[in-house]
Each structure stands twice: as C-alpha cells, then as structure tokens.
Amino acid sequence: MDHFEYRDGQLYAENVKLADLARQVGTPCYVYSRATLERHWHAFDSAFSEMRHLVCYAVKSNANLGVLNLLARLGSGFDIVSVGELERVILAGGDPEKTIYSGVAKKEHEIARALEVGIRCINIESTAELERVNKVATRLNCVAPVSVRVNPDVDAKTHPYIATGLNQAKFGIQFDEALETYQLIQSLQHVSSEGIACHIGSQITEIGPFVDALEKVLTLLDDLSTQGIQIHELDLGGGLGIRYQDEQPPSPAEYAAAICKILKRHKWEVQINIEPGRAISGNAGILLSNVEYLKHNREKNFAIVDAGMNTLLRPALYQAWHEILPLQTAETRPAALYDVVGPICETGDVLGSDRKLAIAADDLIAIRSAGAYSAVMSSNYNTLGRAAEVIVDDDQWIVTRQHETINDMVAGESLLPD
Ligand SMILES: *Cc1c(COP(=O)(O)O)cnc(C)c1O
C-alpha cells in the first residue's frame, strides 16, 4: 500500500497535490512519500518481531540523504555496497554498527574506512577479498567481523540481470567451497566469522526461491557447527519483489512467516538480518514529468516528455514496465495510444510503449514505482542535469536534492593548459 491516489481527478502524494508540487519544483522530479517509506520499513520490522532481527535497508535502491535520514530515525540498519554509500549512511545519521557491507570489488581504502567506523559486518565474496580484509585489519590492528556470502545456486526466477544466486553469477562463494572458506577464516588472525550471508536476486515474486536458499544455508550452519565454528547471524539478503503491473509478490508478513517457520524447526539461536531495498523504496516514489510535445508519425503517436532513460533507466535496461498516469484526469482530451519517450538521442529511450493516455502538450504525467533503482541509476547523458528529489510529508514537502546545474555537471572537469 502507498499514499499516492487521485482525489477529484487530481493525483496526490499524501496531502500534497502533485500538480502544484511539479509546477513549483520543476520537472522532471522524483517524489517520495515519507508515510509510505515508514510504513514499508515497519512492515518488515514487525513481520520479524518474533525473532532477534535487524532490517538493513539496501542503500543502493535509493540513496537520497533524506530517505536514509528518515529510515535512520526509525532505527534502521543499512546494507551498503561501497564506501560512498557508507559515507551517505553516516551523513544521514545512520549507525555503522548496524551497517552491513556487501559487494564484490571492495578496495583496500574502502575496507579500511569500514573497519575504522566500526562496521557491523563485511560480507566476503571471494577468498582473495577475505585475504585483503585480513591484511587491512592486520595493518589497523583490529579483528574484522565477516560473513561469507554464499551462492546457494537457486533460481530466483527473475530477470537475468538481477538474478545473483546462480553458479554462473559473479556474486558470492560457491556453496561447496563455503566450508573451506570458514576454515580459512579460522586460520587467519584478523578476521572472525559472524554469520552466513546470502542474497539470491531482486524483484522475486515467489516464496519458493527464498525457502530453497534458506534450507541450503541451514545445512551449512549445521556443518559449521559440527566443525565447532560458531555462527551468530544469518543475513538473508533482500530481493522481495513489488507490484509494477500485475505481479502478486508475497507481502513482508508472508515472507517473514515462511522464514520463521523454517527457522523454528532448527535449534539455532541466530539473529536474522534482512536487506530489503526495492520493497521499501520502490512503490514509495514516483517520477513527475512534463509532456513537451505530442508527435504523430504514420505508425506511432509519441508523447515526448522531459524524463527519459537518463532519469529512469529501468525500461531501457531491463525492459521494465512502469505505470504512467496523467497528474489530472481530463475527460475533454481525446485518448490515444502513445509511446512515452524521453529527450535522449537513443531509439531505446522509451519509458512506456502503447500506453492509452488522454493528454495534451504541457500536461504533467507521473511514472509510478520510481522510488527504487531510479534516481540512483540516473546519469548526465546528453548533459542533462539529474532531476530533483522531493520528500512529501503529509501536506508539506522538502526538496532533498536540488536539480543539478551545469556547474554541478562540469565540476572537476578542465580545459587543456595553454
Ligand atoms: C541489491 C541488494 C539488496 C537489495 O535488493 P532488493 O531487491 O532491492 O531488495 C540486498 N542485498 C544485497 C547484497 C544486494 O546486492
């Protein structure tokens, strides 16, 4: 459930009329609903209330400081994949001791910074990385808390670009090599095993793959225990899908119930960490855009809008479908089928094909489900500034990122010397 709805033919975010916001802030702009973000975070937190747990919001889905700040105020943990995301968490008031560091390519300086600020756990994705973490921790004279991210080789049944738990993926350590990796941890002086981590992909709309992955992880937990290796935490990753069109993903409560049921059959007293990103932020955001021109070719009608693949890459990258709505419904306008396209000089710059819309030039539209993997994937392609980001809170709003200016875009660039 979210807080975007029509009232008297006008689209609202909470108690803000979006047409007013769009005219004042300018388009394109992303709008996030505070009440929706909080609601989604609490849905996960309360779903796991019967076990020791920590909800570690996946920063990469939406890294806006305002969004991170409101989640930090709820007591959220965070899942990060770079030191840049770590600095964002710290700037937003998040707690490094509730922050888990994932990602396949951690550099030495990134590992050092994470250890200096007291990261909760570094998730290890290869033995080479484990050795690097041990080396950095030796230099800093500390012991690095680590989990092994295992690859359980289960099919998440999602888009191939966002399936991460198969043997052919670059992520994690092969399941049959996990035990050896824990033995290596035991033999190293400056790393200690905290837990087992697993993240099998994103936009997963069935319970089955999560259950299969957990069952496999629990067999590893048994094997480790037999070897006398103590595990305190299970990090089950993120990946719960959302509704973009007609998907019927399990709710956080159904997901948690399936996991808790399996865990209760085991005697293990472990903490559960989960890393939802999209399921918290995805449907808490929309993208507002202005229709610049309508264009009618012999075969197609185009709505040329001021948001494009630079603002919302998902349709071009994953053939993703996003709902497109007018900000005000107008019966007086003739409806037609449009390809909604952006300003970028690429034929693939399409936000939606064959959409029935009753719109005219200079109308405003909203592209839904743009709270996750949207602003974070935006670019300056064609030297277009990144769009503003706004958080709506009841009948108020705050611009938590300004529109990027030409000076922002060329900062750090220079001419050649004379
Ligand atoms: C991307 C990612 C997540 C979040 O995935 P969602 O599908 O947005 O929930 C969580 N954990 C890790 C390790 C990730 O790479």
PDB file of C-alpha atoms in Angstrom, residues 28-303:
ATOM      1  CA  PRO A  28      11.442  16.055 -14.027  1.00  0.00           C
ATOM      2  CA  CYS A  29      11.478  15.336 -10.308  1.00  0.00           C
ATOM      3  CA  TYR A  30      11.192  12.282  -8.114  1.00  0.00           C
ATOM      4  CA  VAL A  31       8.686  12.428  -5.263  1.00  0.00           C
ATOM      5  CA  TYR A  32       8.907  10.104  -2.281  1.00  0.00           C
ATOM      6  CA  SER A  33       6.218   9.652   0.355  1.00  0.00           C
ATOM      7  CA  ARG A  34       7.540   9.624   3.902  1.00  0.00           C
ATOM      8  CA  ALA A  35       4.471   7.798   5.235  1.00  0.00           C
ATOM      9  CA  THR A  36       4.891   5.073   2.598  1.00  0.00           C
ATOM     10  CA  LEU A  37       8.611   4.583   3.296  1.00  0.00           C
ATOM     11  CA  GLU A  38       7.922   4.342   7.015  1.00  0.00           C
ATOM     12  CA  ARG A  39       5.013   2.000   6.509  1.00  0.00           C
ATOM     13  CA  HIS A  40       7.068  -0.353   4.339  1.00  0.00           C
ATOM     14  CA  TRP A  41      10.006  -0.370   6.782  1.00  0.00           C
ATOM     15  CA  HIS A  42       7.688  -1.109   9.711  1.00  0.00           C
ATOM     16  CA  ALA A  43       6.017  -3.909   7.703  1.00  0.00           C
ATOM     17  CA  PHE A  44       9.352  -5.768   7.640  1.00  0.00           C
ATOM     18  CA  ASP A  45      10.333  -4.865  11.178  1.00  0.00           C
ATOM     19  CA  SER A  46       7.069  -6.064  12.706  1.00  0.00           C
ATOM     20  CA  ALA A  47       6.912  -9.161  10.467  1.00  0.00           C
ATOM     21  CA  PHE A  48      10.117 -10.420  12.112  1.00  0.00           C
ATOM     22  CA  SER A  49       9.198  -9.289  15.620  1.00  0.00           C
ATOM     23  CA  GLU A  50       9.190 -12.836  16.994  1.00  0.00           C
ATOM     24  CA  MET A  51      12.926 -13.216  16.378  1.00  0.00           C
ATOM     25  CA  ARG A  52      16.037 -11.207  17.015  1.00  0.00           C
ATOM     26  CA  HIS A  53      16.411  -9.312  13.782  1.00  0.00           C
ATOM     27  CA  LEU A  54      17.665  -6.199  12.067  1.00  0.00           C
ATOM     28  CA  VAL A  55      16.166  -4.620   8.957  1.00  0.00           C
ATOM     29  CA  CYS A  56      19.141  -3.362   6.927  1.00  0.00           C
ATOM     30  CA  TYR A  57      17.708  -1.185   4.180  1.00  0.00           C
ATOM     31  CA  ALA A  58      19.633  -1.644   0.900  1.00  0.00           C
ATOM     32  CA  VAL A  59      21.045   1.818   0.248  1.00  0.00           C
ATOM     33  CA  LYS A  60      21.678   1.137  -3.423  1.00  0.00           C
ATOM     34  CA  SER A  61      17.935   1.117  -4.172  1.00  0.00           C
ATOM     35  CA  ASN A  62      17.545   4.769  -3.141  1.00  0.00           C
ATOM     36  CA  ALA A  63      20.486   6.571  -1.564  1.00  0.00           C
ATOM     37  CA  ASN A  64      18.975  10.038  -1.123  1.00  0.00           C
ATOM     38  CA  LEU A  65      20.163  11.538   2.177  1.00  0.00           C
ATOM     39  CA  GLY A  66      16.638  12.492   3.176  1.00  0.00           C
ATOM     40  CA  VAL A  67      15.412   8.939   2.612  1.00  0.00           C
ATOM     41  CA  LEU A  68      18.335   7.478   4.575  1.00  0.00           C
ATOM     42  CA  ASN A  69      17.788  10.016   7.338  1.00  0.00           C
ATOM     43  CA  LEU A  70      14.135   9.145   7.829  1.00  0.00           C
ATOM     44  CA  LEU A  71      14.982   5.424   7.938  1.00  0.00           C
ATOM     45  CA  ALA A  72      17.881   6.046  10.362  1.00  0.00           C
ATOM     46  CA  ARG A  73      15.388   7.832  12.643  1.00  0.00           C
ATOM     47  CA  LEU A  74      13.301   4.647  12.703  1.00  0.00           C
ATOM     48  CA  GLY A  75      16.381   2.771  13.931  1.00  0.00           C
ATOM     49  CA  SER A  76      17.014   1.048  10.608  1.00  0.00           C
ATOM     50  CA  GLY A  77      20.215  -0.752   9.768  1.00  0.00           C
ATOM     51  CA  PHE A  78      21.718  -0.430   6.300  1.00  0.00           C
ATOM     52  CA  ASP A  79      23.207  -2.629   3.603  1.00  0.00           C
ATOM     53  CA  ILE A  80      25.908  -0.895   1.573  1.00  0.00           C
ATOM     54  CA  VAL A  81      27.980  -1.853  -1.463  1.00  0.00           C
ATOM     55  CA  SER A  82      30.630   0.899  -1.492  1.00  0.00           C
ATOM     56  CA  VAL A  83      32.392   3.304   0.814  1.00  0.00           C
ATOM     57  CA  GLY A  84      30.424   6.088  -0.870  1.00  0.00           C
ATOM     58  CA  GLU A  85      27.223   4.507   0.409  1.00  0.00           C
ATOM     59  CA  LEU A  86      28.843   4.160   3.832  1.00  0.00           C
ATOM     60  CA  GLU A  87      29.585   7.918   3.896  1.00  0.00           C
ATOM     61  CA  ARG A  88      25.970   8.600   2.914  1.00  0.00           C
ATOM     62  CA  VAL A  89      24.739   6.443   5.805  1.00  0.00           C
ATOM     63  CA  ILE A  90      26.993   8.326   8.232  1.00  0.00           C
ATOM     64  CA  LEU A  91      25.958  11.738   6.832  1.00  0.00           C
ATOM     65  CA  ALA A  92      22.314  10.707   7.210  1.00  0.00           C
ATOM     66  CA  GLY A  93      22.756   9.791  10.872  1.00  0.00           C
ATOM     67  CA  GLY A  94      22.838   6.025  10.335  1.00  0.00           C
ATOM     68  CA  ASP A  95      24.776   3.737  12.652  1.00  0.00           C
ATOM     69  CA  PRO A  96      27.822   1.888  11.203  1.00  0.00           C
ATOM     70  CA  GLU A  97      27.295  -0.778  13.861  1.00  0.00           C
ATOM     71  CA  LYS A  98      24.005  -1.572  12.153  1.00  0.00           C
ATOM     72  CA  THR A  99      25.551  -1.486   8.686  1.00  0.00           C
ATOM     73  CA  ILE A 100      26.497  -4.499   6.568  1.00  0.00           C
ATOM     74  CA  TYR A 101      28.994  -4.147   3.755  1.00  0.00           C
ATOM     75  CA  SER A 102      28.321  -6.271   0.622  1.00  0.00           C
ATOM     76  CA  GLY A 103      29.748  -6.072  -2.912  1.00  0.00           C
ATOM     77  CA  VAL A 104      32.304  -7.938  -4.999  1.00  0.00           C
ATOM     78  CA  ALA A 105      35.023  -5.316  -5.528  1.00  0.00           C
ATOM     79  CA  LYS A 106      35.865  -3.748  -2.164  1.00  0.00           C
ATOM     80  CA  LYS A 107      39.061  -1.713  -2.398  1.00  0.00           C
ATOM     81  CA  GLU A 108      41.641  -1.518   0.391  1.00  0.00           C
ATOM     82  CA  HIS A 109      40.775   2.046   1.347  1.00  0.00           C
ATOM     83  CA  GLU A 110      37.082   1.114   1.451  1.00  0.00           C
ATOM     84  CA  ILE A 111      37.731  -1.815   3.768  1.00  0.00           C
ATOM     85  CA  ALA A 112      39.923   0.374   5.974  1.00  0.00           C
ATOM     86  CA  ARG A 113      37.266   3.060   6.279  1.00  0.00           C
ATOM     87  CA  ALA A 114      34.583   0.487   7.079  1.00  0.00           C
ATOM     88  CA  LEU A 115      36.723  -1.001   9.855  1.00  0.00           C
ATOM     89  CA  GLU A 116      37.631   2.433  11.234  1.00  0.00           C
ATOM     90  CA  VAL A 117      33.988   3.423  11.673  1.00  0.00           C
ATOM     91  CA  GLY A 118      33.087   0.083  13.262  1.00  0.00           C
ATOM     92  CA  ILE A 119      31.101  -1.638  10.533  1.00  0.00           C
ATOM     93  CA  ARG A 120      28.839  -4.415  11.797  1.00  0.00           C
ATOM     94  CA  CYS A 121      29.940  -6.966   9.220  1.00  0.00           C
ATOM     95  CA  ILE A 122      31.806  -7.293   5.933  1.00  0.00           C
ATOM     96  CA  ASN A 123      30.238  -9.852   3.617  1.00  0.00           C
ATOM     97  CA  ILE A 124      33.010 -11.758   1.858  1.00  0.00           C
ATOM     98  CA  GLU A 125      32.509 -12.525  -1.835  1.00  0.00           C
ATOM     99  CA  SER A 126      35.816 -14.306  -2.629  1.00  0.00           C
ATOM    100  CA  THR A 127      38.836 -15.787  -0.844  1.00  0.00           C
ATOM    101  CA  ALA A 128      41.040 -13.087  -2.407  1.00  0.00           C
ATOM    102  CA  GLU A 129      38.818 -10.484  -0.753  1.00  0.00           C
ATOM    103  CA  LEU A 130      38.998 -12.350   2.563  1.00  0.00           C
ATOM    104  CA  GLU A 131      42.793 -12.186   2.432  1.00  0.00           C
ATOM    105  CA  ARG A 132      42.644  -8.480   1.629  1.00  0.00           C
ATOM    106  CA  VAL A 133      40.316  -7.827   4.581  1.00  0.00           C
ATOM    107  CA  ASN A 134      42.676  -9.773   6.847  1.00  0.00           C
ATOM    108  CA  LYS A 135      45.625  -7.728   5.569  1.00  0.00           C
ATOM    109  CA  VAL A 136      43.887  -4.380   6.139  1.00  0.00           C
ATOM    110  CA  ALA A 137      42.702  -5.464   9.601  1.00  0.00           C
ATOM    111  CA  THR A 138      46.254  -6.543  10.463  1.00  0.00           C
ATOM    112  CA  ARG A 139      47.534  -3.101   9.492  1.00  0.00           C
ATOM    113  CA  LEU A 140      44.819  -1.441  11.596  1.00  0.00           C
ATOM    114  CA  ASN A 141      45.437  -3.916  14.410  1.00  0.00           C
ATOM    115  CA  CYS A 142      41.816  -4.973  14.693  1.00  0.00           C
ATOM    116  CA  VAL A 143      39.711  -8.047  14.019  1.00  0.00           C
ATOM    117  CA  ALA A 144      37.291  -7.663  11.111  1.00  0.00           C
ATOM    118  CA  PRO A 145      33.825  -9.166  11.604  1.00  0.00           C
ATOM    119  CA  VAL A 146      32.971 -11.081   8.427  1.00  0.00           C
ATOM    120  CA  SER A 147      30.246 -13.267   6.971  1.00  0.00           C
ATOM    121  CA  VAL A 148      30.694 -15.410   3.902  1.00  0.00           C
ATOM    122  CA  ARG A 149      28.234 -14.580   1.176  1.00  0.00           C
ATOM    123  CA  VAL A 150      27.391 -17.980  -0.184  1.00  0.00           C
ATOM    124  CA  ASN A 151      25.897 -18.607  -3.554  1.00  0.00           C
ATOM    125  CA  PRO A 152      23.228 -21.266  -2.968  1.00  0.00           C
ATOM    126  CA  ASP A 153      22.720 -21.919  -6.713  1.00  0.00           C
ATOM    127  CA  VAL A 154      18.965 -21.370  -6.632  1.00  0.00           C
ATOM    128  CA  ASP A 155      16.988 -19.851  -9.457  1.00  0.00           C
ATOM    129  CA  ALA A 156      15.299 -16.656  -8.266  1.00  0.00           C
ATOM    130  CA  LYS A 157      13.040 -16.742 -11.363  1.00  0.00           C
ATOM    131  CA  THR A 158      13.568 -13.075 -12.055  1.00  0.00           C
ATOM    132  CA  HIS A 159      15.143 -11.001 -14.848  1.00  0.00           C
ATOM    133  CA  PRO A 160      18.602 -12.472 -15.656  1.00  0.00           C
ATOM    134  CA  TYR A 161      20.331  -9.135 -14.923  1.00  0.00           C
ATOM    135  CA  ILE A 162      19.069  -9.192 -11.331  1.00  0.00           C
ATOM    136  CA  ALA A 163      19.427 -12.919 -10.559  1.00  0.00           C
ATOM    137  CA  THR A 164      22.519 -13.211  -8.362  1.00  0.00           C
ATOM    138  CA  GLY A 165      22.252 -16.650  -6.773  1.00  0.00           C
ATOM    139  CA  LEU A 166      23.155 -18.936  -9.658  1.00  0.00           C
ATOM    140  CA  ASN A 167      26.560 -20.559 -10.091  1.00  0.00           C
ATOM    141  CA  GLN A 168      27.265 -18.523 -13.205  1.00  0.00           C
ATOM    142  CA  ALA A 169      26.852 -15.216 -11.285  1.00  0.00           C
ATOM    143  CA  LYS A 170      29.859 -13.184 -10.126  1.00  0.00           C
ATOM    144  CA  PHE A 171      28.426 -12.918  -6.600  1.00  0.00           C
ATOM    145  CA  GLY A 172      29.235 -14.898  -3.510  1.00  0.00           C
ATOM    146  CA  ILE A 173      31.277 -18.003  -2.838  1.00  0.00           C
ATOM    147  CA  GLN A 174      30.224 -21.288  -4.410  1.00  0.00           C
ATOM    148  CA  PHE A 175      28.217 -23.284  -1.941  1.00  0.00           C
ATOM    149  CA  ASP A 176      30.545 -26.288  -1.969  1.00  0.00           C
ATOM    150  CA  GLU A 177      33.534 -24.050  -1.159  1.00  0.00           C
ATOM    151  CA  ALA A 178      31.888 -22.292   1.766  1.00  0.00           C
ATOM    152  CA  LEU A 179      33.092 -24.672   4.474  1.00  0.00           C
ATOM    153  CA  GLU A 180      36.713 -24.289   3.360  1.00  0.00           C
ATOM    154  CA  THR A 181      36.307 -20.529   3.416  1.00  0.00           C
ATOM    155  CA  TYR A 182      35.168 -20.644   7.049  1.00  0.00           C
ATOM    156  CA  GLN A 183      38.160 -22.847   7.848  1.00  0.00           C
ATOM    157  CA  LEU A 184      40.385 -20.232   6.220  1.00  0.00           C
ATOM    158  CA  ILE A 185      38.752 -17.562   8.415  1.00  0.00           C
ATOM    159  CA  GLN A 186      39.558 -19.679  11.484  1.00  0.00           C
ATOM    160  CA  SER A 187      43.209 -19.816  10.423  1.00  0.00           C
ATOM    161  CA  LEU A 188      43.541 -16.044   9.911  1.00  0.00           C
ATOM    162  CA  GLN A 189      44.329 -13.790  12.888  1.00  0.00           C
ATOM    163  CA  HIS A 190      42.451 -10.632  11.976  1.00  0.00           C
ATOM    164  CA  VAL A 191      39.044 -11.834  10.777  1.00  0.00           C
ATOM    165  CA  SER A 192      36.271 -13.522  12.733  1.00  0.00           C
ATOM    166  CA  SER A 193      33.190 -15.237  11.367  1.00  0.00           C
ATOM    167  CA  GLU A 194      29.958 -13.516  12.383  1.00  0.00           C
ATOM    168  CA  GLY A 195      27.473 -15.194  10.148  1.00  0.00           C
ATOM    169  CA  ILE A 196      26.385 -16.553   6.815  1.00  0.00           C
ATOM    170  CA  ALA A 197      25.082 -14.224   4.124  1.00  0.00           C
ATOM    171  CA  CYS A 198      23.015 -14.935   1.062  1.00  0.00           C
ATOM    172  CA  HIS A 199      21.257 -12.709  -1.479  1.00  0.00           C
ATOM    173  CA  ILE A 200      19.794 -14.501  -4.473  1.00  0.00           C
ATOM    174  CA  GLY A 201      18.458 -11.657  -6.586  1.00  0.00           C
ATOM    175  CA  SER A 202      15.916  -8.913  -6.865  1.00  0.00           C
ATOM    176  CA  GLN A 203      12.231  -8.486  -7.781  1.00  0.00           C
ATOM    177  CA  ILE A 204      11.497 -12.050  -6.646  1.00  0.00           C
ATOM    178  CA  THR A 205       7.750 -12.623  -6.644  1.00  0.00           C
ATOM    179  CA  GLU A 206       7.519 -16.136  -5.156  1.00  0.00           C
ATOM    180  CA  ILE A 207       8.388 -17.553  -1.746  1.00  0.00           C
ATOM    181  CA  GLY A 208       9.960 -20.730  -3.156  1.00  0.00           C
ATOM    182  CA  PRO A 209      13.445 -19.411  -4.026  1.00  0.00           C
ATOM    183  CA  PHE A 210      13.823 -17.757  -0.588  1.00  0.00           C
ATOM    184  CA  VAL A 211      12.841 -21.008   1.143  1.00  0.00           C
ATOM    185  CA  ASP A 212      15.225 -23.075  -1.002  1.00  0.00           C
ATOM    186  CA  ALA A 213      18.096 -20.684  -0.283  1.00  0.00           C
ATOM    187  CA  LEU A 214      17.410 -20.696   3.461  1.00  0.00           C
ATOM    188  CA  GLU A 215      17.248 -24.513   3.602  1.00  0.00           C
ATOM    189  CA  LYS A 216      20.654 -24.670   1.933  1.00  0.00           C
ATOM    190  CA  VAL A 217      22.124 -22.055   4.242  1.00  0.00           C
ATOM    191  CA  LEU A 218      20.863 -24.040   7.240  1.00  0.00           C
ATOM    192  CA  THR A 219      22.670 -27.180   6.051  1.00  0.00           C
ATOM    193  CA  LEU A 220      25.845 -25.102   6.028  1.00  0.00           C
ATOM    194  CA  LEU A 221      25.060 -23.855   9.525  1.00  0.00           C
ATOM    195  CA  ASP A 222      24.810 -27.495  10.648  1.00  0.00           C
ATOM    196  CA  ASP A 223      28.118 -28.370   9.005  1.00  0.00           C
ATOM    197  CA  LEU A 224      29.854 -25.386  10.584  1.00  0.00           C
ATOM    198  CA  SER A 225      28.513 -26.305  13.988  1.00  0.00           C
ATOM    199  CA  THR A 226      29.838 -29.850  13.576  1.00  0.00           C
ATOM    200  CA  GLN A 227      33.242 -28.306  12.885  1.00  0.00           C
ATOM    201  CA  GLY A 228      32.958 -26.175  16.023  1.00  0.00           C
ATOM    202  CA  ILE A 229      32.565 -22.944  14.075  1.00  0.00           C
ATOM    203  CA  GLN A 230      30.100 -20.603  15.810  1.00  0.00           C
ATOM    204  CA  ILE A 231      27.703 -18.511  13.758  1.00  0.00           C
ATOM    205  CA  HIS A 232      25.725 -15.651  15.326  1.00  0.00           C
ATOM    206  CA  GLU A 233      23.843 -14.142  12.401  1.00  0.00           C
ATOM    207  CA  LEU A 234      22.086 -15.137   9.209  1.00  0.00           C
ATOM    208  CA  ASP A 235      21.895 -12.412   6.599  1.00  0.00           C
ATOM    209  CA  LEU A 236      19.124 -13.386   4.208  1.00  0.00           C
ATOM    210  CA  GLY A 237      19.643 -10.506   1.788  1.00  0.00           C
ATOM    211  CA  GLY A 238      16.884  -8.572   0.083  1.00  0.00           C
ATOM    212  CA  GLY A 239      15.053  -9.280  -3.118  1.00  0.00           C
ATOM    213  CA  LEU A 240      11.361  -9.308  -2.254  1.00  0.00           C
ATOM    214  CA  GLY A 241       9.535  -8.067  -5.339  1.00  0.00           C
ATOM    215  CA  ILE A 242       6.915  -5.366  -5.712  1.00  0.00           C
ATOM    216  CA  ARG A 243       3.935  -4.770  -7.924  1.00  0.00           C
ATOM    217  CA  TYR A 244       4.777  -2.743 -11.030  1.00  0.00           C
ATOM    218  CA  GLN A 245       1.953  -4.054 -13.235  1.00  0.00           C
ATOM    219  CA  ASP A 246       0.122  -7.219 -12.257  1.00  0.00           C
ATOM    220  CA  GLU A 247       2.727  -9.073 -10.189  1.00  0.00           C
ATOM    221  CA  GLN A 248       1.445 -10.624  -6.971  1.00  0.00           C
ATOM    222  CA  PRO A 249       4.528 -10.726  -4.744  1.00  0.00           C
ATOM    223  CA  PRO A 250       4.253 -12.110  -1.210  1.00  0.00           C
ATOM    224  CA  SER A 251       3.807  -9.459   1.477  1.00  0.00           C
ATOM    225  CA  PRO A 252       6.611  -8.883   4.003  1.00  0.00           C
ATOM    226  CA  ALA A 253       4.414 -10.741   6.514  1.00  0.00           C
ATOM    227  CA  GLU A 254       4.068 -13.808   4.262  1.00  0.00           C
ATOM    228  CA  TYR A 255       7.780 -13.743   3.506  1.00  0.00           C
ATOM    229  CA  ALA A 256       8.690 -13.478   7.194  1.00  0.00           C
ATOM    230  CA  ALA A 257       6.220 -16.218   8.152  1.00  0.00           C
ATOM    231  CA  ALA A 258       7.796 -18.649   5.696  1.00  0.00           C
ATOM    232  CA  ILE A 259      11.273 -17.892   7.024  1.00  0.00           C
ATOM    233  CA  CYS A 260      10.326 -18.015  10.700  1.00  0.00           C
ATOM    234  CA  LYS A 261       8.544 -21.331  10.197  1.00  0.00           C
ATOM    235  CA  ILE A 262      11.720 -22.940   8.865  1.00  0.00           C
ATOM    236  CA  LEU A 263      13.967 -21.361  11.482  1.00  0.00           C
ATOM    237  CA  LYS A 264      11.756 -22.562  14.331  1.00  0.00           C
ATOM    238  CA  ARG A 265      12.349 -26.150  13.260  1.00  0.00           C
ATOM    239  CA  HIS A 266      16.031 -25.560  13.954  1.00  0.00           C
ATOM    240  CA  LYS A 267      17.505 -25.182  17.364  1.00  0.00           C
ATOM    241  CA  TRP A 268      19.779 -22.319  16.344  1.00  0.00           C
ATOM    242  CA  GLU A 269      19.656 -19.065  18.231  1.00  0.00           C
ATOM    243  CA  VAL A 270      20.793 -16.769  15.483  1.00  0.00           C
ATOM    244  CA  GLN A 271      19.943 -13.189  14.670  1.00  0.00           C
ATOM    245  CA  ILE A 272      18.223 -12.650  11.320  1.00  0.00           C
ATOM    246  CA  ASN A 273      19.314  -9.717   9.185  1.00  0.00           C
ATOM    247  CA  ILE A 274      17.322  -8.839   6.098  1.00  0.00           C
ATOM    248  CA  GLU A 275      18.261  -6.336   3.418  1.00  0.00           C
ATOM    249  CA  PRO A 276      15.129  -5.168   1.607  1.00  0.00           C
ATOM    250  CA  GLY A 277      15.639  -2.307  -0.833  1.00  0.00           C
ATOM    251  CA  ARG A 278      13.027  -2.212  -3.565  1.00  0.00           C
ATOM    252  CA  ALA A 279      10.224  -3.494  -1.294  1.00  0.00           C
ATOM    253  CA  ILE A 280      10.722  -0.456   0.954  1.00  0.00           C
ATOM    254  CA  SER A 281      11.514   2.289  -1.548  1.00  0.00           C
ATOM    255  CA  GLY A 282      10.099   1.153  -4.913  1.00  0.00           C
ATOM    256  CA  ASN A 283       6.436   1.999  -4.552  1.00  0.00           C
ATOM    257  CA  ALA A 284       7.191   4.878  -2.173  1.00  0.00           C
ATOM    258  CA  GLY A 285       8.284   7.031  -5.097  1.00  0.00           C
ATOM    259  CA  ILE A 286       7.055   8.385  -8.396  1.00  0.00           C
ATOM    260  CA  LEU A 287       8.659  10.423 -11.131  1.00  0.00           C
ATOM    261  CA  LEU A 288       6.908  13.568 -12.346  1.00  0.00           C
ATOM    262  CA  SER A 289       7.456  14.695 -15.907  1.00  0.00           C
ATOM    263  CA  ASN A 290       6.116  17.305 -18.291  1.00  0.00           C
ATOM    264  CA  VAL A 291       4.785  16.443 -21.737  1.00  0.00           C
ATOM    265  CA  GLU A 292       6.844  18.668 -24.037  1.00  0.00           C
ATOM    266  CA  TYR A 293       5.327  17.675 -27.379  1.00  0.00           C
ATOM    267  CA  LEU A 294       2.884  15.255 -28.908  1.00  0.00           C
ATOM    268  CA  LYS A 295       4.085  13.913 -32.234  1.00  0.00           C
ATOM    269  CA  HIS A 296       2.096  11.780 -34.649  1.00  0.00           C
ATOM    270  CA  ASN A 297       4.003   9.661 -37.148  1.00  0.00           C
ATOM    271  CA  ARG A 298       2.314   7.470 -39.698  1.00  0.00           C
ATOM    272  CA  GLU A 299       2.648   4.413 -37.428  1.00  0.00           C
ATOM    273  CA  LYS A 300       3.035   5.778 -33.927  1.00  0.00           C
ATOM    274  CA  ASN A 301       1.942   8.511 -31.591  1.00  0.00           C
ATOM    275  CA  PHE A 302       4.712   9.816 -29.396  1.00  0.00           C
ATOM    276  CA  ALA A 303       4.434  11.686 -26.134  1.00  0.00           C
TER     277      ALA A 303
END
